[in-house]
Short mmCIF file of C-alpha atoms and ligand atoms in Angstrom, two decimals:
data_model
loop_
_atom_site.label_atom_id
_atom_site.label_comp_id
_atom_site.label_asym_id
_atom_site.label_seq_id
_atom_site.Cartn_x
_atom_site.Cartn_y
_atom_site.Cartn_z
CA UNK C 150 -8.07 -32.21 -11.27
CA UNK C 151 -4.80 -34.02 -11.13
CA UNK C 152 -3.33 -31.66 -8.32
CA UNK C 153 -5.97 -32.37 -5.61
CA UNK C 154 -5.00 -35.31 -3.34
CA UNK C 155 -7.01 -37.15 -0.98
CA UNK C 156 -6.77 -38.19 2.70
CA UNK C 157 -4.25 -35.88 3.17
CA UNK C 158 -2.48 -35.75 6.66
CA UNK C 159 -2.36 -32.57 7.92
CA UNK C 160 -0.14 -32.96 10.82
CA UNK C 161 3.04 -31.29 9.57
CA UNK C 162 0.98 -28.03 8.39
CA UNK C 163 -0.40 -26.98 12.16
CA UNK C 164 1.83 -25.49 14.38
CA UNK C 165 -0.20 -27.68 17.05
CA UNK C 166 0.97 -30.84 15.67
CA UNK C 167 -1.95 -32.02 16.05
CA UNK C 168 -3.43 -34.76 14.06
CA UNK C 169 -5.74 -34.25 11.40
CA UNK C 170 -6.64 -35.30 7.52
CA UNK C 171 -8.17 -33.20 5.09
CA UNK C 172 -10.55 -35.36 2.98
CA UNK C 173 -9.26 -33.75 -0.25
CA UNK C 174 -6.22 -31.16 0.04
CA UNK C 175 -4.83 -29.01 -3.12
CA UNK C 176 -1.56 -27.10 -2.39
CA UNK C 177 -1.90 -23.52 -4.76
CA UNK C 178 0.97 -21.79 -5.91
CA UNK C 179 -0.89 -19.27 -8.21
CA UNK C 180 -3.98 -16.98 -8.79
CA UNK C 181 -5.37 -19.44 -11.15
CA UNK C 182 -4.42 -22.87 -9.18
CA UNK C 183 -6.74 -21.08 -6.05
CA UNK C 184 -9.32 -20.35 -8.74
CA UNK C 185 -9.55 -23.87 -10.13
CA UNK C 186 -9.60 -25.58 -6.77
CA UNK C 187 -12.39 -23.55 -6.32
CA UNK C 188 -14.26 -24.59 -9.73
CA UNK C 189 -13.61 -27.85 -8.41
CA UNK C 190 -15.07 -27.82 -5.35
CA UNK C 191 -17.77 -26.29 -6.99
CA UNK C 192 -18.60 -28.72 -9.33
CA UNK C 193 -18.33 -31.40 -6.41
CA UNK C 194 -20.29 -29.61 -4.14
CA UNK C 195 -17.31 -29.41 -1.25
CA UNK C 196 -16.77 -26.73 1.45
CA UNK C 197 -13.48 -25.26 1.16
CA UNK C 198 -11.65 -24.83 4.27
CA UNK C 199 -8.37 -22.62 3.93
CA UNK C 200 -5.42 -22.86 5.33
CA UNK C 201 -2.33 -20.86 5.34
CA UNK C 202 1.11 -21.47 7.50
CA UNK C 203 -1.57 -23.32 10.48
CA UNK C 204 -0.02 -21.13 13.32
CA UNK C 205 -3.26 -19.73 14.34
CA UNK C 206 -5.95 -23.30 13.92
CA UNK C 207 -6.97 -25.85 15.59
CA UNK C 208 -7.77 -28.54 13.16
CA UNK C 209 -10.43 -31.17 14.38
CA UNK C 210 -9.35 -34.76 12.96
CA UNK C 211 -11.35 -34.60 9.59
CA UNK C 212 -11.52 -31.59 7.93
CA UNK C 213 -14.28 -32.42 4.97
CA UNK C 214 -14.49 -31.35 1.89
CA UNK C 215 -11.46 -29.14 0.10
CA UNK C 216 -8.32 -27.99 2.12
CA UNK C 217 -6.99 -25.39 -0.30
CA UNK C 218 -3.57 -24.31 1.01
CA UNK C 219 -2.55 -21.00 0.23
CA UNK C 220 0.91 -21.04 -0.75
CA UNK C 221 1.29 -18.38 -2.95
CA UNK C 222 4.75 -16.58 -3.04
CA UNK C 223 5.70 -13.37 -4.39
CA UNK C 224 7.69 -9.85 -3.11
CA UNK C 225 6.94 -6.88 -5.22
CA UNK C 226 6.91 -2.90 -5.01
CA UNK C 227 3.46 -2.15 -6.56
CA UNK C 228 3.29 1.46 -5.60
CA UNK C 229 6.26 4.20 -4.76
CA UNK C 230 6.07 7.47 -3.41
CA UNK C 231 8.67 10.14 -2.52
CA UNK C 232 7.93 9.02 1.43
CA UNK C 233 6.03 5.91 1.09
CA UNK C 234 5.94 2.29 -0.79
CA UNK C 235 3.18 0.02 -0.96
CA UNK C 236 4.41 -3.82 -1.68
CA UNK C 237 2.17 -6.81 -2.41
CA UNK C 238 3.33 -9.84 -0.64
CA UNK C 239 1.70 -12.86 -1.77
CA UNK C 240 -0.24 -15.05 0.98
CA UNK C 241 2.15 -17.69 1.02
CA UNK C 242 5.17 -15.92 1.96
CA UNK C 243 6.12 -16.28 5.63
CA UNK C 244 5.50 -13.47 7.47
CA UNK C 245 8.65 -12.99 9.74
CA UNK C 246 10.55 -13.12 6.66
CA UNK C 247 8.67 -9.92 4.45
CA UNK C 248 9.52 -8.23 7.88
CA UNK C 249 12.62 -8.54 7.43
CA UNK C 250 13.06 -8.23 3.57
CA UNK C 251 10.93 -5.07 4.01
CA UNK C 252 13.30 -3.59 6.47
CA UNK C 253 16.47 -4.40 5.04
CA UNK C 254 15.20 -2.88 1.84
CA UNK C 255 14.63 0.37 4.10
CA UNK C 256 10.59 -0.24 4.02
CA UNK C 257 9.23 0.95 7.56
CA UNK C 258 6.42 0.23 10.11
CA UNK C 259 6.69 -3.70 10.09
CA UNK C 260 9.51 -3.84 13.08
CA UNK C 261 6.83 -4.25 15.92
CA UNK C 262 5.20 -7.11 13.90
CA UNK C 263 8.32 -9.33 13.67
CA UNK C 264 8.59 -13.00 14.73
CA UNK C 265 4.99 -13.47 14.51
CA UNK C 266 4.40 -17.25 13.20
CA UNK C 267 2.57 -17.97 10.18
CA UNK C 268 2.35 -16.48 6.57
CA UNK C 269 1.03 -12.96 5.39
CA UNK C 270 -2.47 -14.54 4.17
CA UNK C 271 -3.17 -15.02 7.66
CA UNK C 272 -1.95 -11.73 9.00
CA UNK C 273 -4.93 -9.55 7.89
CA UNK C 274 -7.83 -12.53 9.29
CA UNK C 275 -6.90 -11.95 12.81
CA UNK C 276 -5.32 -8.67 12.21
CA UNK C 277 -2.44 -9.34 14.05
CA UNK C 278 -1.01 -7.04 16.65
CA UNK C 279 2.39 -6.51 18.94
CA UNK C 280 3.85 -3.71 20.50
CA UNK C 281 1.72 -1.42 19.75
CA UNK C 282 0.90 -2.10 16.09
CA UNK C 283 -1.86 -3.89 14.15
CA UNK C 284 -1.83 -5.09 10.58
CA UNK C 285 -4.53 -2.87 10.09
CA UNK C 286 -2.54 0.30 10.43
CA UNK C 287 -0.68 -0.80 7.27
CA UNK C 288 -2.98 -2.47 5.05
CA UNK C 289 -3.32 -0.88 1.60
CA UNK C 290 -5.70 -3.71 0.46
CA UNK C 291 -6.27 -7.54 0.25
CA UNK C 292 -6.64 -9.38 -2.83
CA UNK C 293 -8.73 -12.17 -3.12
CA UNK C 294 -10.60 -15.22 -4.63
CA UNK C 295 -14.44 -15.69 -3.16
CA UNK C 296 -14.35 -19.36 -2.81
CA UNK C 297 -18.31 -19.30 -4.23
CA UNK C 298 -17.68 -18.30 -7.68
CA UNK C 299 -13.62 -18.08 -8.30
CA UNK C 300 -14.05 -14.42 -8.89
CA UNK C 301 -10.98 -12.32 -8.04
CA UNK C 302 -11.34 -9.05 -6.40
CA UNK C 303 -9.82 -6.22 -3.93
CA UNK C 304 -10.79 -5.42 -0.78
CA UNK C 305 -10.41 -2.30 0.74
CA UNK C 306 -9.09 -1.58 4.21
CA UNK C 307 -12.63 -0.76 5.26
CA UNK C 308 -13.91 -3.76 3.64
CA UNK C 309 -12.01 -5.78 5.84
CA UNK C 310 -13.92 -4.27 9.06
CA UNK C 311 -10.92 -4.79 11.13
CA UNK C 312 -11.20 -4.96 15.21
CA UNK C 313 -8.85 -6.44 17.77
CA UNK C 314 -8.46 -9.51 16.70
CA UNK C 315 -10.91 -9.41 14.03
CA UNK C 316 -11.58 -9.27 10.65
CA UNK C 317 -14.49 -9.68 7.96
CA UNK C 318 -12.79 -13.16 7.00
CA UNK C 319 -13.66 -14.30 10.55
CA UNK C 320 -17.34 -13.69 9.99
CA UNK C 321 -20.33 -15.10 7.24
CA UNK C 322 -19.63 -12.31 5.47
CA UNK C 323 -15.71 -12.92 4.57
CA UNK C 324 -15.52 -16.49 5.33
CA UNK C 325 -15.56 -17.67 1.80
CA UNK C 326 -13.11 -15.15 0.38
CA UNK C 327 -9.54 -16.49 0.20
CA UNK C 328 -7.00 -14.26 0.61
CA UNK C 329 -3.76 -14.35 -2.18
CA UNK C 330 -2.28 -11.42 -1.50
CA UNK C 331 -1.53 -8.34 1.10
CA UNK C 332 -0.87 -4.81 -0.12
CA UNK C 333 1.02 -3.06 2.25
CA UNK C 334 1.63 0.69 2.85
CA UNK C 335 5.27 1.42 4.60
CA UNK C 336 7.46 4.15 4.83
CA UNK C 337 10.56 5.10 3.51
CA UNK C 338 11.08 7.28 6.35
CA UNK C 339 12.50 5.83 9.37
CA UNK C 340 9.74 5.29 11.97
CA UNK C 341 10.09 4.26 15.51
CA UNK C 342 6.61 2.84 17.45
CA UNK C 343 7.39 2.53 21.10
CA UNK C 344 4.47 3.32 22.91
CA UNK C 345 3.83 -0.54 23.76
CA UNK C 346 4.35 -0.64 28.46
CA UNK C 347 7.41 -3.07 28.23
CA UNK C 348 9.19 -2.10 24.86
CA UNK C 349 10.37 1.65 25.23
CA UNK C 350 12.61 -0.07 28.16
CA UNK C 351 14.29 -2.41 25.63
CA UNK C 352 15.05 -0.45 22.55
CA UNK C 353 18.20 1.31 22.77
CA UNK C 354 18.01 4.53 21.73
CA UNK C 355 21.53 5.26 20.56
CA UNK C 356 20.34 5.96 18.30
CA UNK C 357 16.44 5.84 18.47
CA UNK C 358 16.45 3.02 14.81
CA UNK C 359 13.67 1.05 13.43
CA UNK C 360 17.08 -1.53 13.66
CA UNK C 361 16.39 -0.78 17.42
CA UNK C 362 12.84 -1.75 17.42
CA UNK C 363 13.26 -4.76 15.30
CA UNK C 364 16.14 -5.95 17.91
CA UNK C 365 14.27 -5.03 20.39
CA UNK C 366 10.92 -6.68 19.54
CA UNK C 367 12.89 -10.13 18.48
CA UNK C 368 14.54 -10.06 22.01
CA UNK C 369 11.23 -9.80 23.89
CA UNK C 370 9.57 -12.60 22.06
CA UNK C 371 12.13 -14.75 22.77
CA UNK C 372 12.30 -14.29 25.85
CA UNK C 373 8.62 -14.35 26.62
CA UNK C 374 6.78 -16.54 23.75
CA UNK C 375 7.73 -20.37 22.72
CA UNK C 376 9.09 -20.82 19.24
CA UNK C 377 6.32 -23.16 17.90
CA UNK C 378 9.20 -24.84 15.64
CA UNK C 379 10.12 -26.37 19.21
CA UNK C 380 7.15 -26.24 21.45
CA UNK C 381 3.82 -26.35 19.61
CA UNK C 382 1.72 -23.60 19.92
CA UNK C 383 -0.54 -20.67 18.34
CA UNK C 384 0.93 -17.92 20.10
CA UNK C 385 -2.10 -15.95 22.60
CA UNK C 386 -4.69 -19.08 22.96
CA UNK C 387 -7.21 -16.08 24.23
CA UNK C 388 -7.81 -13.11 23.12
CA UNK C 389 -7.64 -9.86 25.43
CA UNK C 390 -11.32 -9.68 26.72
CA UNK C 391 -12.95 -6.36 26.51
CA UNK C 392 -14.95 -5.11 29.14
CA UNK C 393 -16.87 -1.44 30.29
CA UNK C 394 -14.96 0.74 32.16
CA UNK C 395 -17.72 0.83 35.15
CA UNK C 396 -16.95 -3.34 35.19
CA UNK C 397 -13.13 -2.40 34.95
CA UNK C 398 -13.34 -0.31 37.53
CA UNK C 399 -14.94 -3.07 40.06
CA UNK C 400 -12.54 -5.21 39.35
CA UNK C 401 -9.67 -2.85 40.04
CA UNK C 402 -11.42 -2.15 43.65
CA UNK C 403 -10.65 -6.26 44.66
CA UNK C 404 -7.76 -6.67 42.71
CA UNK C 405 -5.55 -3.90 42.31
CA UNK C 406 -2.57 -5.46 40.54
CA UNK C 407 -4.85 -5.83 37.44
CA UNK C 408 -3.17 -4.87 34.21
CA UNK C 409 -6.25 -2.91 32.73
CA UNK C 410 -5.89 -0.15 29.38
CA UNK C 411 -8.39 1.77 27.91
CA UNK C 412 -9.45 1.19 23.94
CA UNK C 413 -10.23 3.84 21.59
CA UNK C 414 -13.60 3.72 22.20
CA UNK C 415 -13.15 4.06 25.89
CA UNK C 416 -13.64 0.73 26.93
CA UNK C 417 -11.44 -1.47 29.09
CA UNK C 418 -9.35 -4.48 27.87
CA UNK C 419 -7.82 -6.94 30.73
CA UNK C 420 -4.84 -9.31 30.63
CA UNK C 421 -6.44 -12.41 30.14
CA UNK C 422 -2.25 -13.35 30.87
CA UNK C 423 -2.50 -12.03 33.90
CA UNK C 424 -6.07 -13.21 35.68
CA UNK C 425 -4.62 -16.81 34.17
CA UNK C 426 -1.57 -16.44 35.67
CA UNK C 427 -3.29 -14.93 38.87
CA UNK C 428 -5.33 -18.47 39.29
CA UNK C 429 -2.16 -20.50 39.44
CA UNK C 430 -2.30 -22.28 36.17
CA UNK C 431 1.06 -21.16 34.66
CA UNK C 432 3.20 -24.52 33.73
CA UNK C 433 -0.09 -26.64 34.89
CA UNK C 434 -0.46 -29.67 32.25
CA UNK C 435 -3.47 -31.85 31.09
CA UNK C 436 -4.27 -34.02 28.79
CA UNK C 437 -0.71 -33.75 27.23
CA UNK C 438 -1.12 -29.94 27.11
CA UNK C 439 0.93 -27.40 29.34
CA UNK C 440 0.41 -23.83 30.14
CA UNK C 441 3.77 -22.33 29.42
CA UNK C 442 6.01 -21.30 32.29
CA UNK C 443 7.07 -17.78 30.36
CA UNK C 444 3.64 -16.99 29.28
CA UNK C 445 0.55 -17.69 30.38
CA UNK C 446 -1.29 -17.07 27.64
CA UNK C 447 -0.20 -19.57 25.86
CA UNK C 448 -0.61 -23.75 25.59
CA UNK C 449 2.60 -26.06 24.40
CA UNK C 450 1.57 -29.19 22.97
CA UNK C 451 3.45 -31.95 24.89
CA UNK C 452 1.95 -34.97 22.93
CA UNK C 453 -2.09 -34.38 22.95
CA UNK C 454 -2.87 -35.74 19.23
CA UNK C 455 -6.25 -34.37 19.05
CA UNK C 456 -8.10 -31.14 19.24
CA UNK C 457 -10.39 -31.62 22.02
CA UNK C 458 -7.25 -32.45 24.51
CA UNK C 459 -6.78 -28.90 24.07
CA UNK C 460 -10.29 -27.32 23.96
CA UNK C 461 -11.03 -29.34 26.95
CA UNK C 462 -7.97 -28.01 28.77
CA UNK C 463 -9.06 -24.78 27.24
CA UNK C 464 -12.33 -24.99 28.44
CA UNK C 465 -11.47 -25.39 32.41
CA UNK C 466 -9.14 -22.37 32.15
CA UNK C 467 -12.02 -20.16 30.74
CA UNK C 468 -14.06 -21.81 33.43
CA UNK C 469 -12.05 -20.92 36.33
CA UNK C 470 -11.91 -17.14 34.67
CA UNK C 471 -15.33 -16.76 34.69
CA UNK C 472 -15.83 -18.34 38.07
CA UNK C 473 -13.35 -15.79 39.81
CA UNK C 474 -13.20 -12.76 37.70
CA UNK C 475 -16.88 -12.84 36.00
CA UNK C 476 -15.15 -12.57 33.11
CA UNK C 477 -15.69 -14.21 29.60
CA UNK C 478 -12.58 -15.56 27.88
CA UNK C 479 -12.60 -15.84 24.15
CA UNK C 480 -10.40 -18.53 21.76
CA UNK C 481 -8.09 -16.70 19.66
CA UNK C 482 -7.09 -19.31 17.37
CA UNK C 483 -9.74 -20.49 14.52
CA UNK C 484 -11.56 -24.07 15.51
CA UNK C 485 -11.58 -25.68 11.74
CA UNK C 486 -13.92 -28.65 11.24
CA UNK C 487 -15.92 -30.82 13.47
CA UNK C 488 -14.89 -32.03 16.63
CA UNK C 489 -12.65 -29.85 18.51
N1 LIG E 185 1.34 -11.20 32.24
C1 LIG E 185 1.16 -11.97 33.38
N2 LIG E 185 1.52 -13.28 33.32
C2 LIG E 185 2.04 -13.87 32.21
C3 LIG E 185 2.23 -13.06 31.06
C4 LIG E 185 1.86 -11.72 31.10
O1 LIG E 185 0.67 -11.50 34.39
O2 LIG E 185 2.33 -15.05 32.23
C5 LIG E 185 0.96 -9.79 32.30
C6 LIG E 185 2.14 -8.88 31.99
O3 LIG E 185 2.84 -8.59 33.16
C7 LIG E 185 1.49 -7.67 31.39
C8 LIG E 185 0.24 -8.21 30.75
O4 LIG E 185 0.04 -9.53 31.26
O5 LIG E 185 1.11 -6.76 32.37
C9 LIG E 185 0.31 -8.21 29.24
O6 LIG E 185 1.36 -9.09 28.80
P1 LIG E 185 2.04 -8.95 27.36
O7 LIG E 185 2.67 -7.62 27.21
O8 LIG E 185 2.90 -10.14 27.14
O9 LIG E 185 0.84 -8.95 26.35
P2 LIG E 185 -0.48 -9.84 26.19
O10 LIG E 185 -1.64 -8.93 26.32
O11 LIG E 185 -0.47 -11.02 27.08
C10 LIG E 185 -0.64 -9.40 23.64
C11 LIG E 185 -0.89 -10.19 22.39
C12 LIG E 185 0.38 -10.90 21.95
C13 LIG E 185 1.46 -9.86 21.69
C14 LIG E 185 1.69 -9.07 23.01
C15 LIG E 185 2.66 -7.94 22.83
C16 LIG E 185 -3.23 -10.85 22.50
C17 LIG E 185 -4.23 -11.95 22.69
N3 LIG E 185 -1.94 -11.18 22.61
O12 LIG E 185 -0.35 -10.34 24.67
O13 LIG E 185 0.09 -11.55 20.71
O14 LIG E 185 2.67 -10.45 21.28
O15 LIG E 185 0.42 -8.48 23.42
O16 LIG E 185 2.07 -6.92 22.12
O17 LIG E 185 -3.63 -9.71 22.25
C18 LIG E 185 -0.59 -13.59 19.71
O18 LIG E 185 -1.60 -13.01 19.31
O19 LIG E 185 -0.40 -14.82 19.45
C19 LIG E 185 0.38 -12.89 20.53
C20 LIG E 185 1.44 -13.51 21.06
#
């Protein structure tokens, strides 16, 4: 197929920077350009490996078989109500931006999900969360391609077994089914979230606006998280770990500064921020790799060119966790291909 390239640098298409090649690469715009990457692949016998706007990876420095990047665009009201709207945004869009077009249009519930890098195919695989709000509280359905057979179906929201996190495209289960485009379900209402500790303090309620939130939300990221157009980075490098509340509770006892908040199904998560932050390493650097200064959850990219600089990094954080806290810290970003 005349489309697919090969030896394909993939440098400029991983908010890492970091250096990589994808062995054969196809860029589809459409429906039918995912489905015939994936006949090809097929007929060549090649994993396909997707990728979307690369804020959330960590590419190893081959990636075999078939990159197929999903770069689908597409805005559209597919569903209107007398209160509510449900739009499709296709996967390629970026995501800051159908936060904004949905707002301006006078779409709610997106405001606590702004400035989050990447593009809306990816929003749904880690179910991505701020303030207060995950993806999963607005998703209507997914639409996708299974990368086995090029068939095109829709997932439900309880297909996608959401979790913090977490999603079925993270597991066996999902991990062949590429995602084209996000149905979601907003409000034409006005609706305010701001629940989140931190944010109530920032939105001005004069009045109480989702124009508020939005300002609001914007502000705080700036503030606290690098803009990976500067300083490469995949936002939160670990997730939140998750722990019982008897645990939680023993931890409080030794160090009662902890940040700890109970889930809906009454366990405890912990600031994996904070116990970072609480072993020094904030603005520490290796290999080329810094932990920012504003954030401790999160690694810059000074000029490591491969993936292990990072995981290796990584690794001695998560080791120094576990050594103090007894506490298991998770990666939050995907590992794609062999050799990170
Ligand atoms: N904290 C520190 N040191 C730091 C940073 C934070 O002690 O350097 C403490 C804060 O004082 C606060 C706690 O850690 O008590 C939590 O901090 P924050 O509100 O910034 O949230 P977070 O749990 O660190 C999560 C998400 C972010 C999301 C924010 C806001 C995860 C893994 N990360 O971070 O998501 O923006 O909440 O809702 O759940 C991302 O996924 O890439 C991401 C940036």
């Amino acid at each position: 197929m005349s489309k697919v390239r090969e030896g394909v640098p993939l440098r400029e298409l991983n908010t890492l920077k970091l250096e990589s090649q994808a062995t054969y690469f196809l860029s589809a715009s459409s429906v039918e350009e995912v489905r015939l990457g994936v006949m090809e692949a097929k007929k060549h016998d090649l994993h396909i490996t997707a990728l979307g706007g690369g804020s959330n990876v960590i590419l190893s420095p081959v990636i075999q078989g078939l990159t197929l990047h999903l770069n689908i665009k597409g805005r559209e009201v597919v569903e209107e109500g007398t209160d509510h709207i449900v739009v499709r945004l296709g996967a390629g869009e970026s995501w800051h931006e159908c936060v904004l077009w949905a707002h301006a249009k006078g779409y709610y519930g997106l405001e606590n999900l702004a400035l989050i890098p990447g593009s809306v195919g990816a929003a749904p695989v880690q179910n991505i969360g701020a303030y207060g709000v995950e993806i999963q509280d607005l998703i209507a359905g997914v639409e996708v391609v299974d990368g086995l057979c090029g068939e095109a179906k829709t997932l439900t929201k309880e297909d996608c077994a959401f979790g913090y996190r977490d999603s079925v495209f993270k597991h066996e289960v999902g991990r062949h089914w590429l995602i084209v485009s996000v149905d979601i379900r907003l409000s034409k209402q006005a609706v305010c979230c701001t629940e989140y500790p931190g944010l109530r303090d920032h939105v001005s309620d004069d009045p109480m606006s989702p124009e508020n939130v939005l300002q609001a939300v914007i502000a705080l990221r700036k503030a606290k998280l690098p803009d990976p157009l500067v300083d490469p980075n995949v936002g939160s490098f670990f997730k939140n770990p998750i722990v019982s509340q008897s645990f939680a509770k023993q931890l409080k006892a030794t160090y009662r500064d902890m940040p700890q908040f109970t889930t809906h199904d009454n366990q405890t998560k912990l600031s994996a921020a904070w116990m970072i932050d609480y072993l020094g390493w904030r603005g520490v650097e290796e290999n080329g790799v810094i932990v920012s200064v504003n954030h401790a959850l999160v690694l810059i990219n000074k000029s490591a060119l491969y993936a292990s600089q990072i995981t290796q990094f990584a690794g001695k954080i998560s080791a120094s966790v576990k050594a103090t806290f007894d506490v298991t810290l998770e990666v939050e970003p995907q590992l794609i291909g062999s050799g990170c």
